CSV table of C-alpha atoms in Angstrom, one decimal:
chain,number,residue,atom,x,y,z
L,1,MET,CA,118.7,60.8,89.6
L,2,THR,CA,121.4,61.2,86.9
L,3,ARG,CA,123.3,64.3,86.2
L,4,PRO,CA,122.9,66.8,83.5
L,5,ALA,CA,124.9,66.8,80.5
L,6,GLY,CA,128.1,68.6,81.0
L,7,ASP,CA,127.6,69.3,84.7
L,8,SER,CA,129.4,67.4,87.7
L,9,GLY,CA,128.4,66.8,91.2
L,10,GLU,CA,124.9,65.7,92.6
L,11,ARG,CA,123.6,69.0,94.0
L,12,TRP,CA,120.1,69.9,94.1
L,13,ILE,CA,119.2,73.6,93.8
L,14,LEU,CA,115.9,75.3,94.1
L,15,HIS,CA,115.1,79.0,92.8
L,16,VAL,CA,112.2,80.2,94.7
L,17,ASP,CA,110.5,83.3,92.9
L,18,MET,CA,107.5,85.3,94.4
L,19,ASP,CA,104.8,85.9,91.8
L,20,ALA,CA,104.5,89.8,91.1
L,21,PHE,CA,105.5,90.3,94.3
L,22,PHE,CA,104.5,94.0,95.0
L,23,ALA,CA,101.4,93.9,93.3
L,24,SER,CA,100.2,90.6,94.7
L,25,VAL,CA,100.9,92.1,98.5
L,26,GLU,CA,98.6,95.0,97.5
L,27,GLN,CA,95.8,92.7,96.2
L,28,LEU,CA,96.5,90.5,99.5
L,29,ASP,CA,95.9,93.6,101.7
L,30,GLU,CA,93.0,95.1,99.7
L,31,PRO,CA,90.9,92.1,98.4
L,32,ALA,CA,88.7,94.1,96.2
L,33,LEU,CA,91.8,94.5,93.8
L,34,ARG,CA,92.1,90.6,93.4
L,35,GLY,CA,91.4,89.6,89.8
L,36,LYS,CA,92.0,93.3,88.7
L,37,PRO,CA,94.9,95.1,87.0
L,38,VAL,CA,97.3,96.6,89.5
L,39,LEU,CA,100.2,98.8,89.0
L,40,VAL,CA,102.5,99.7,91.7
L,41,GLY,CA,104.5,103.0,91.5
L,42,HIS,CA,104.2,106.8,91.6
L,43,ASP,CA,101.2,107.9,89.8
L,44,GLY,CA,102.7,111.1,88.3
L,45,ARG,CA,103.7,112.4,84.9
L,46,ARG,CA,107.3,111.0,85.7
L,47,GLY,CA,106.1,108.0,87.4
L,48,VAL,CA,107.6,104.6,86.8
L,49,VAL,CA,105.8,101.1,87.4
L,50,THR,CA,107.6,99.3,90.2
L,51,ALA,CA,105.8,96.0,89.7
L,52,ALA,CA,102.6,95.2,87.6
L,53,SER,CA,100.0,92.5,88.3
L,54,TYR,CA,99.4,89.3,86.1
L,55,GLU,CA,96.2,90.9,85.0
L,56,ALA,CA,98.0,94.2,84.1
L,57,ARG,CA,100.8,92.2,82.4
L,58,GLU,CA,98.0,90.9,79.8
L,59,PHE,CA,97.8,94.4,78.7
L,60,GLY,CA,101.7,94.7,78.0
L,61,CYS,CA,102.3,96.5,81.6
L,62,HIS,CA,105.8,95.6,83.0
L,63,SER,CA,108.0,97.1,85.7
L,64,ALA,CA,110.5,99.9,84.8
L,65,GLN,CA,107.8,101.1,82.3
L,66,PRO,CA,106.8,104.7,82.4
L,67,MET,CA,103.6,104.8,84.3
L,68,ALA,CA,101.9,107.0,81.9
L,69,VAL,CA,102.7,104.4,78.8
L,70,ALA,CA,101.4,101.6,81.2
L,71,LYS,CA,97.9,103.6,81.7
L,72,ARG,CA,97.6,104.1,78.1
L,73,GLN,CA,97.8,100.3,77.7
L,74,CYS,CA,95.5,99.7,80.4
L,75,PRO,CA,93.5,102.6,81.2
L,76,HIS,CA,91.4,100.8,83.9
L,77,ALA,CA,94.5,99.6,85.7
L,78,ILE,CA,94.5,100.7,89.4
L,79,VAL,CA,97.6,102.4,91.0
L,80,ARG,CA,98.8,102.2,94.1
L,81,PRO,CA,102.0,103.3,95.7
L,82,GLY,CA,104.7,101.1,97.2
L,83,ARG,CA,104.7,100.4,100.6
L,84,PHE,CA,108.1,99.1,101.2
L,85,ALA,CA,107.9,98.5,104.6
L,86,ARG,CA,105.2,96.1,104.2
L,87,TYR,CA,106.9,94.3,101.4
L,88,ARG,CA,110.0,94.0,103.8
L,89,GLU,CA,107.8,92.6,106.5
L,90,LEU,CA,106.5,89.8,104.2
L,91,SER,CA,110.2,89.3,102.5
L,92,GLU,CA,111.4,88.7,105.8
L,93,ALA,CA,108.7,86.1,106.6
L,94,MET,CA,109.0,84.4,103.3
L,95,PHE,CA,113.2,84.1,104.1
L,96,GLU,CA,112.4,82.6,107.3
L,97,ILE,CA,110.5,79.8,105.6
L,98,LEU,CA,113.1,79.2,103.4
L,99,HIS,CA,115.8,79.1,106.1
L,100,ALA,CA,113.5,76.4,107.9
L,101,VAL,CA,114.6,73.9,105.2
L,102,THR,CA,118.2,74.7,104.6
L,103,PRO,CA,120.9,77.2,105.8
L,104,VAL,CA,122.4,77.4,102.7
L,105,VAL,CA,120.1,80.6,101.1
L,106,GLU,CA,121.4,82.9,98.6
L,107,PRO,CA,118.9,85.9,98.4
L,108,LEU,CA,119.0,87.6,94.9
L,109,SER,CA,116.4,90.3,95.6
L,110,ILE,CA,113.8,91.2,98.2
L,111,ASP,CA,111.4,88.3,96.5
L,112,GLU,CA,113.6,85.7,95.2
L,113,ALA,CA,116.4,83.4,96.1
L,114,PHE,CA,118.6,80.2,95.3
L,115,LEU,CA,118.3,77.4,98.0
L,116,ASP,CA,120.8,74.3,98.0
L,117,VAL,CA,118.6,71.4,99.2
L,118,THR,CA,121.3,68.6,98.7
L,119,GLY,CA,121.6,68.0,102.5
L,120,SER,CA,118.0,68.4,103.3
L,121,GLN,CA,116.6,65.6,101.7
L,122,ARG,CA,116.9,63.2,104.8
L,123,LEU,CA,114.8,65.5,106.8
L,124,PHE,CA,112.3,67.0,104.2
L,125,GLY,CA,112.2,64.4,101.4
L,126,ALA,CA,113.0,64.5,97.8
L,127,PRO,CA,113.6,68.0,96.1
L,128,PRO,CA,110.2,68.4,94.6
L,129,THR,CA,108.6,67.5,98.1
L,130,ILE,CA,110.7,70.2,99.7
L,131,ALA,CA,109.6,72.8,96.9
L,132,ARG,CA,106.0,71.9,97.5
L,133,ARG,CA,106.5,72.2,101.3
L,134,ILE,CA,107.9,75.7,100.7
L,135,LYS,CA,104.9,76.7,98.3
L,136,ASP,CA,102.5,75.4,100.8
L,137,ARG,CA,103.9,77.4,103.8
L,138,ILE,CA,104.3,80.6,101.8
L,139,ALA,CA,100.6,80.3,100.6
L,140,GLY,CA,99.2,79.2,104.0
L,141,GLU,CA,101.1,81.6,106.2
L,142,LEU,CA,101.6,84.4,104.1
L,143,GLY,CA,98.7,84.3,101.6
L,144,LEU,CA,100.9,84.6,98.5
L,145,THR,CA,102.2,82.5,95.7
L,146,ALA,CA,105.6,81.7,94.5
L,147,SER,CA,106.9,79.6,91.8
L,148,VAL,CA,109.7,77.2,92.3
L,149,GLY,CA,112.1,75.7,89.9
L,150,VAL,CA,113.9,72.4,91.1
L,151,ALA,CA,117.1,71.5,89.1
L,152,ALA,CA,120.9,70.3,89.4
L,153,ASN,CA,122.3,74.0,89.2
L,154,LYS,CA,121.3,77.5,89.5
L,155,PHE,CA,120.9,78.2,85.9
L,156,LEU,CA,118.6,75.2,85.4
L,157,ALA,CA,116.6,76.3,88.5
L,158,LYS,CA,116.0,79.7,87.5
L,159,LEU,CA,115.0,78.8,84.0
L,160,ALA,CA,112.5,76.3,85.5
L,161,SER,CA,110.8,78.8,88.0
L,162,ASP,CA,109.8,80.9,85.2
L,163,TRP,CA,108.3,78.0,83.3
L,164,GLU,CA,105.0,77.7,84.8
L,165,LYS,CA,104.3,81.3,86.3
L,166,PRO,CA,102.4,82.0,88.4
L,167,ASP,CA,102.1,79.5,91.3
L,168,GLY,CA,104.4,77.0,89.2
L,169,LEU,CA,106.6,74.2,90.2
L,170,THR,CA,108.7,72.9,87.6
L,171,VAL,CA,111.4,70.0,88.0
L,172,ILE,CA,114.3,69.7,85.4
L,173,GLU,CA,115.1,66.1,85.7
L,174,PRO,CA,118.9,65.6,84.9
L,175,ALA,CA,118.3,62.8,82.5
L,176,ALA,CA,115.9,65.1,80.5
L,177,THR,CA,117.9,68.2,80.5
L,178,LEU,CA,119.0,68.4,76.8
L,179,THR,CA,115.6,67.6,75.7
L,180,ARG,CA,113.9,70.2,77.9
L,181,LEU,CA,116.4,73.0,76.9
L,182,ALA,CA,116.5,72.5,73.1
L,183,PRO,CA,113.6,74.2,72.0
L,184,LEU,CA,113.8,77.3,74.2
L,185,PRO,CA,114.8,80.4,72.4
L,186,ILE,CA,118.1,81.6,72.7
L,187,GLY,CA,117.0,85.0,74.4
L,188,ARG,CA,116.4,82.8,77.5
L,189,MET,CA,119.9,82.0,78.0
L,190,TRP,CA,121.6,83.7,81.0
L,191,GLY,CA,123.7,86.3,80.0
L,192,VAL,CA,122.1,86.9,76.4
L,193,GLY,CA,120.5,90.4,76.2
L,194,PRO,CA,118.6,91.8,72.9
L,195,ALA,CA,121.8,92.9,71.0
L,196,GLN,CA,123.8,89.5,71.8
L,197,GLU,CA,120.4,87.5,70.6
L,198,ARG,CA,120.6,89.4,67.5
L,199,ARG,CA,124.0,88.4,66.9
L,200,LEU,CA,123.6,84.9,67.6
L,201,ARG,CA,120.4,84.5,65.5
L,202,ALA,CA,122.5,86.2,62.5
L,203,VAL,CA,125.0,83.3,62.7
L,204,GLY,CA,122.0,80.6,62.7
L,205,ILE,CA,121.6,80.1,66.4
L,206,GLY,CA,117.8,80.8,67.4
L,207,CYS,CA,117.2,78.2,70.2
L,208,PHE,CA,119.3,76.2,72.6
L,209,GLY,CA,119.2,73.1,70.3
L,210,ASP,CA,121.2,74.9,67.7
L,211,LEU,CA,124.0,75.1,70.1
L,212,GLN,CA,123.8,71.4,71.3
L,213,ARG,CA,123.9,70.2,67.9
L,214,MET,CA,127.5,71.9,67.6
L,215,THR,CA,130.7,70.7,68.9
L,216,GLN,CA,132.3,72.9,71.4
L,217,GLU,CA,135.2,73.7,68.9
L,218,ASP,CA,132.7,74.8,66.2
L,219,ALA,CA,131.0,77.1,68.9
L,220,GLU,CA,134.3,78.9,69.7
L,221,ARG,CA,135.2,79.3,66.0
L,222,ILE,CA,131.8,80.8,65.3
L,223,LEU,CA,131.4,82.8,68.4
L,224,GLY,CA,134.8,83.6,69.6
L,225,SER,CA,136.0,83.6,73.2
L,226,GLY,CA,132.5,83.4,74.5
L,227,GLY,CA,131.4,80.2,72.5
L,228,ALA,CA,132.5,77.8,75.1
L,229,HIS,CA,130.3,79.4,77.7
L,230,PHE,CA,127.2,79.5,75.7
L,231,TRP,CA,127.8,75.9,74.7
L,232,ARG,CA,127.8,74.9,78.1
L,233,LEU,CA,125.0,76.8,79.1
L,234,ALA,CA,122.9,75.3,76.0
L,235,ARG,CA,123.7,71.8,77.6
L,236,GLY,CA,122.6,72.9,81.1
L,237,ALA,CA,126.2,73.2,82.7
L,238,ASP,CA,126.5,75.7,85.5
L,239,SER,CA,129.2,75.2,88.2
L,240,ARG,CA,128.2,78.2,90.3
L,241,ARG,CA,127.4,77.3,94.2
L,242,VAL,CA,124.8,78.8,96.2
L,243,VAL,CA,126.5,81.4,98.3
L,244,ARG,CA,125.1,81.4,101.7
L,245,ASP,CA,123.7,84.9,102.9
L,246,SER,CA,125.4,86.8,100.3
L,247,ARG,CA,126.0,90.3,101.6
L,248,ALA,CA,124.5,93.5,99.9
L,249,ARG,CA,127.4,95.3,98.0
L,250,SER,CA,125.5,98.5,98.5
L,251,ILE,CA,122.5,100.0,100.0
L,252,GLY,CA,120.7,102.9,98.8
L,253,HIS,CA,117.5,105.1,98.6
L,254,GLU,CA,116.5,107.5,95.9
L,255,GLN,CA,113.6,109.7,94.9
L,256,THR,CA,112.1,111.1,91.5
L,257,PHE,CA,110.3,114.2,91.8
L,258,GLY,CA,106.9,114.8,89.8
L,259,ILE,CA,108.3,118.4,89.2
L,260,ASP,CA,111.8,119.3,89.0
L,261,VAL,CA,113.0,120.9,92.4
L,262,GLU,CA,114.7,124.2,92.8
L,263,SER,CA,115.1,124.3,96.4
L,264,ARG,CA,118.4,123.4,98.1
L,265,ASP,CA,116.6,123.2,101.4
L,266,HIS,CA,114.1,120.9,100.3
L,267,LEU,CA,116.6,118.7,98.7
L,268,ARG,CA,118.7,118.6,101.7
L,269,GLY,CA,115.7,117.5,103.7
L,270,VAL,CA,115.1,114.9,101.2
L,271,LEU,CA,118.7,113.5,101.5
L,272,LEU,CA,118.5,113.5,105.2
L,273,ARG,CA,115.4,111.3,105.3
L,274,GLN,CA,117.2,109.1,102.8
L,275,THR,CA,120.4,109.0,104.8
L,276,GLU,CA,118.1,108.0,107.8
L,277,HIS,CA,116.6,105.3,105.8
L,278,VAL,CA,119.9,103.8,104.5
L,279,ALA,CA,121.5,104.1,108.0
L,280,GLU,CA,118.6,102.0,109.4
L,281,ARG,CA,118.8,99.5,106.6
L,282,LEU,CA,122.5,99.0,107.4
L,283,ARG,CA,122.0,98.5,111.0
L,284,ARG,CA,119.1,96.0,110.1
L,285,ALA,CA,121.6,93.8,108.2
L,286,GLY,CA,124.3,94.0,110.5
L,287,LEU,CA,126.5,96.0,108.0
L,288,ARG,CA,128.5,99.3,108.1
L,289,ALA,CA,129.7,101.3,105.2
L,290,ARG,CA,132.9,103.2,104.6
L,291,THR,CA,131.8,104.8,101.2
L,292,VAL,CA,128.8,107.5,100.7
L,293,SER,CA,127.7,108.5,97.4
L,294,ILE,CA,125.1,110.9,96.2
L,295,LYS,CA,123.4,110.7,92.7
L,296,VAL,CA,121.6,113.8,91.2
L,297,ARG,CA,119.7,113.8,87.8
L,298,PHE,CA,118.4,116.9,85.8
L,299,GLY,CA,115.3,117.4,83.9
L,300,ASP,CA,117.2,116.7,80.6
L,301,PHE,CA,118.3,113.3,82.3
L,302,GLN,CA,121.8,114.3,82.7
L,303,THR,CA,123.3,112.5,85.9
L,304,ILE,CA,126.1,113.3,88.2
L,305,ALA,CA,127.5,111.2,91.0
L,306,ARG,CA,129.8,112.0,93.7
L,307,SER,CA,131.4,109.8,96.6
L,308,VAL,CA,133.6,110.1,99.5
L,309,THR,CA,135.2,107.3,101.7
L,310,LEU,CA,135.1,107.8,105.3
L,311,ARG,CA,138.2,106.9,107.7
L,312,GLN,CA,135.9,104.1,109.3
L,313,ALA,CA,133.0,102.1,108.3
L,314,THR,CA,129.6,103.1,110.2
L,315,ASP,CA,125.9,102.5,110.5
L,316,ARG,CA,125.4,105.8,112.4
L,317,THR,CA,123.0,108.3,110.9
L,318,ASP,CA,125.1,111.3,112.5
L,319,ALA,CA,128.2,109.9,111.0
L,320,LEU,CA,126.8,109.4,107.4
L,321,TRP,CA,124.8,112.6,107.2
L,322,PRO,CA,127.9,115.0,107.3
L,323,ALA,CA,129.2,113.2,104.5
L,324,THR,CA,126.0,113.3,102.3
L,325,ARG,CA,125.5,116.9,103.3
L,326,GLY,CA,129.1,117.6,102.2
L,327,LEU,CA,128.9,116.2,98.8
L,328,PHE,CA,125.7,117.8,98.1
L,329,ASP,CA,126.7,121.2,99.3
L,330,ALA,CA,130.0,121.2,97.3
L,331,TRP,CA,128.1,120.5,94.2
L,332,ALA,CA,125.1,122.8,94.8
L,333,LYS,CA,127.5,125.5,95.6
L,334,THR,CA,129.1,125.6,92.1
L,335,SER,CA,126.6,124.1,89.6
L,336,PHE,CA,123.2,123.9,90.8
L,337,VAL,CA,120.2,123.5,88.5
L,338,PRO,CA,116.7,122.1,89.3
L,339,VAL,CA,116.7,118.4,90.1
L,340,ARG,CA,114.5,115.5,88.9
L,341,LEU,CA,115.9,112.7,90.9
L,342,ILE,CA,118.3,112.7,94.0
L,343,GLY,CA,119.6,109.8,96.0
L,344,VAL,CA,122.3,108.4,98.6
L,345,SER,CA,123.8,105.1,98.7
L,346,THR,CA,126.7,103.4,100.7
L,347,SER,CA,129.2,100.8,99.7
L,348,ASN,CA,132.5,99.4,100.7
L,349,MET,CA,130.8,97.4,103.4
L,350,ALA,CA,132.1,96.0,106.7
L,351,SER,CA,130.6,93.4,109.0
L,352,GLU,CA,132.7,93.8,112.1
L,353,PRO,CA,130.7,94.7,115.4
L,354,PRO,CA,130.5,98.1,116.7
L,355,ALA,CA,133.1,97.3,119.5
L,356,GLN,CA,135.8,96.7,117.0
L,357,LEU,CA,135.3,99.8,115.0
L,358,GLU,CA,134.9,102.1,117.8
L,359,LEU,CA,137.2,101.1,120.5
L,360,PHE,CA,137.0,104.7,122.4
L,361,PRO,CA,133.6,106.2,121.2
L,362,ASP,CA,133.3,109.8,122.2
L,363,GLU,CA,130.0,111.3,123.9
L,364,ALA,CA,128.8,112.0,120.3
L,365,ALA,CA,129.0,108.6,119.1
L,366,ILE,CA,127.3,107.2,121.9
L,367,ARG,CA,124.5,110.1,122.0
L,368,GLY,CA,124.1,109.2,118.2
L,369,ARG,CA,123.8,105.5,118.7
L,370,LYS,CA,121.0,106.0,121.5
L,371,ILE,CA,119.1,108.4,118.8
L,372,ASP,CA,119.5,105.6,116.4
L,373,ALA,CA,118.2,103.0,118.4
L,374,THR,CA,115.2,104.9,119.7
L,375,THR,CA,114.2,106.2,116.1
L,376,ASP,CA,114.6,102.6,115.0
L,377,ALA,CA,112.0,101.3,117.6
L,378,ILE,CA,109.8,104.1,116.8
L,379,HIS,CA,109.7,103.4,113.0
L,380,ALA,CA,109.3,99.8,113.8
L,381,ARG,CA,106.2,100.5,115.7
L,382,PHE,CA,104.5,103.7,113.9
L,383,GLY,CA,106.2,103.7,110.7
L,384,ARG,CA,108.8,105.7,108.9
L,385,GLY,CA,107.3,109.0,108.7
L,386,SER,CA,106.4,109.1,112.4
L,387,ILE,CA,109.6,110.7,113.6
L,388,GLY,CA,112.7,112.1,111.8
L,389,ARG,CA,115.6,114.5,112.2
L,390,GLY,CA,115.4,117.9,111.2
L,391,VAL,CA,117.8,119.8,108.8
L,392,ARG,CA,119.2,123.3,109.1
L,393,THR,CA,117.8,125.6,106.6
L,394,SER,CA,119.7,128.3,104.7
L,395,ARG,CA,118.0,130.7,107.0
L,396,GLY,CA,119.5,129.1,109.9
L,397,ARG,CA,116.4,127.4,111.4
L,398,GLY,CA,116.0,123.8,112.3
L,399,SER,CA,118.5,121.1,113.6
L,400,GLY,CA,120.0,117.9,112.3
L,401,PRO,CA,122.7,115.3,113.3
L,402,SER,CA,125.9,116.6,114.7
L,403,GLY,CA,124.5,120.3,115.0
L,404,SER,CA,123.8,120.2,111.3
């Protein structure tokens, strides 16, 4: 196999992308939904489509679309609320299948990843054979389909995975790279959004082939400093490596309300549930965070954000909650208005083991870890709604972490 134009090295990269993942899981678990248009998301006036099945996409429905608009486009669509614990369960099973063929796996989201299979060929065969093996295991063990792109770099592999969706397997051979890319519309190029596409078309660049026919110097003269970048991509060149087990930069959770919420106590309760959820995700990922942030959006879509950085990184609910509550109370005390959306997130991650972070844990820290371990186990067995901490209300009732 020869190398793609403009590229170097002899890597083989796969991009695995689950097909309409959330909606497909709903169709898997509820067979009556198969072959029917399914929308996943909150079915309310302010709901947003989280995922749309391929049957719904035929009517123009898509993710991040207002649910009301999607239902006008497809009145007979069936709406199901998201079941994220179930999606995570199947995602983890999917990633186990990927790790079975190579340790070099870079997660991009809950349902897609890059794999470098350059070193896996002696064990599992040529890259297309490995891709077929992955697809067959996902179908046989999970009951779902995935589309896989096979190419010499990440850019080409991601393009290829989208070529024959759903349930596709597309290989871009290095020798055929220029020919395969030439007719693609310029909007398919990585980093080209609608505004950039309009600017490129305005100077006569409507497809990859238009850039391929230029010299690099001409591309730089016409497009400026970004010209060389786009010229290389048009020729299939991408030097980015697959980054093994890429760590999350932030972990968060937010909720949009059907009706603006005016109760501070209700919002504190929502924030506590979100903080518990975020802390549990940190523990599951083996991460700890130093920075805690809240986001608040109002009925007019104005949004504010507040952050605080802790003295040491933590994954304990009873350490994160006072920071979350303090940020909310500081805002609510001075400028409270009804809230449309609220959320909490953590960032500034560390991955040190707890022993290094808490050399001399006090009794409260020990008690907090025991509570976290117990609630994690109960949630794993009975679901997230089975148990949770209480939050003290403005009337003084209730309880919460660290006496809150």
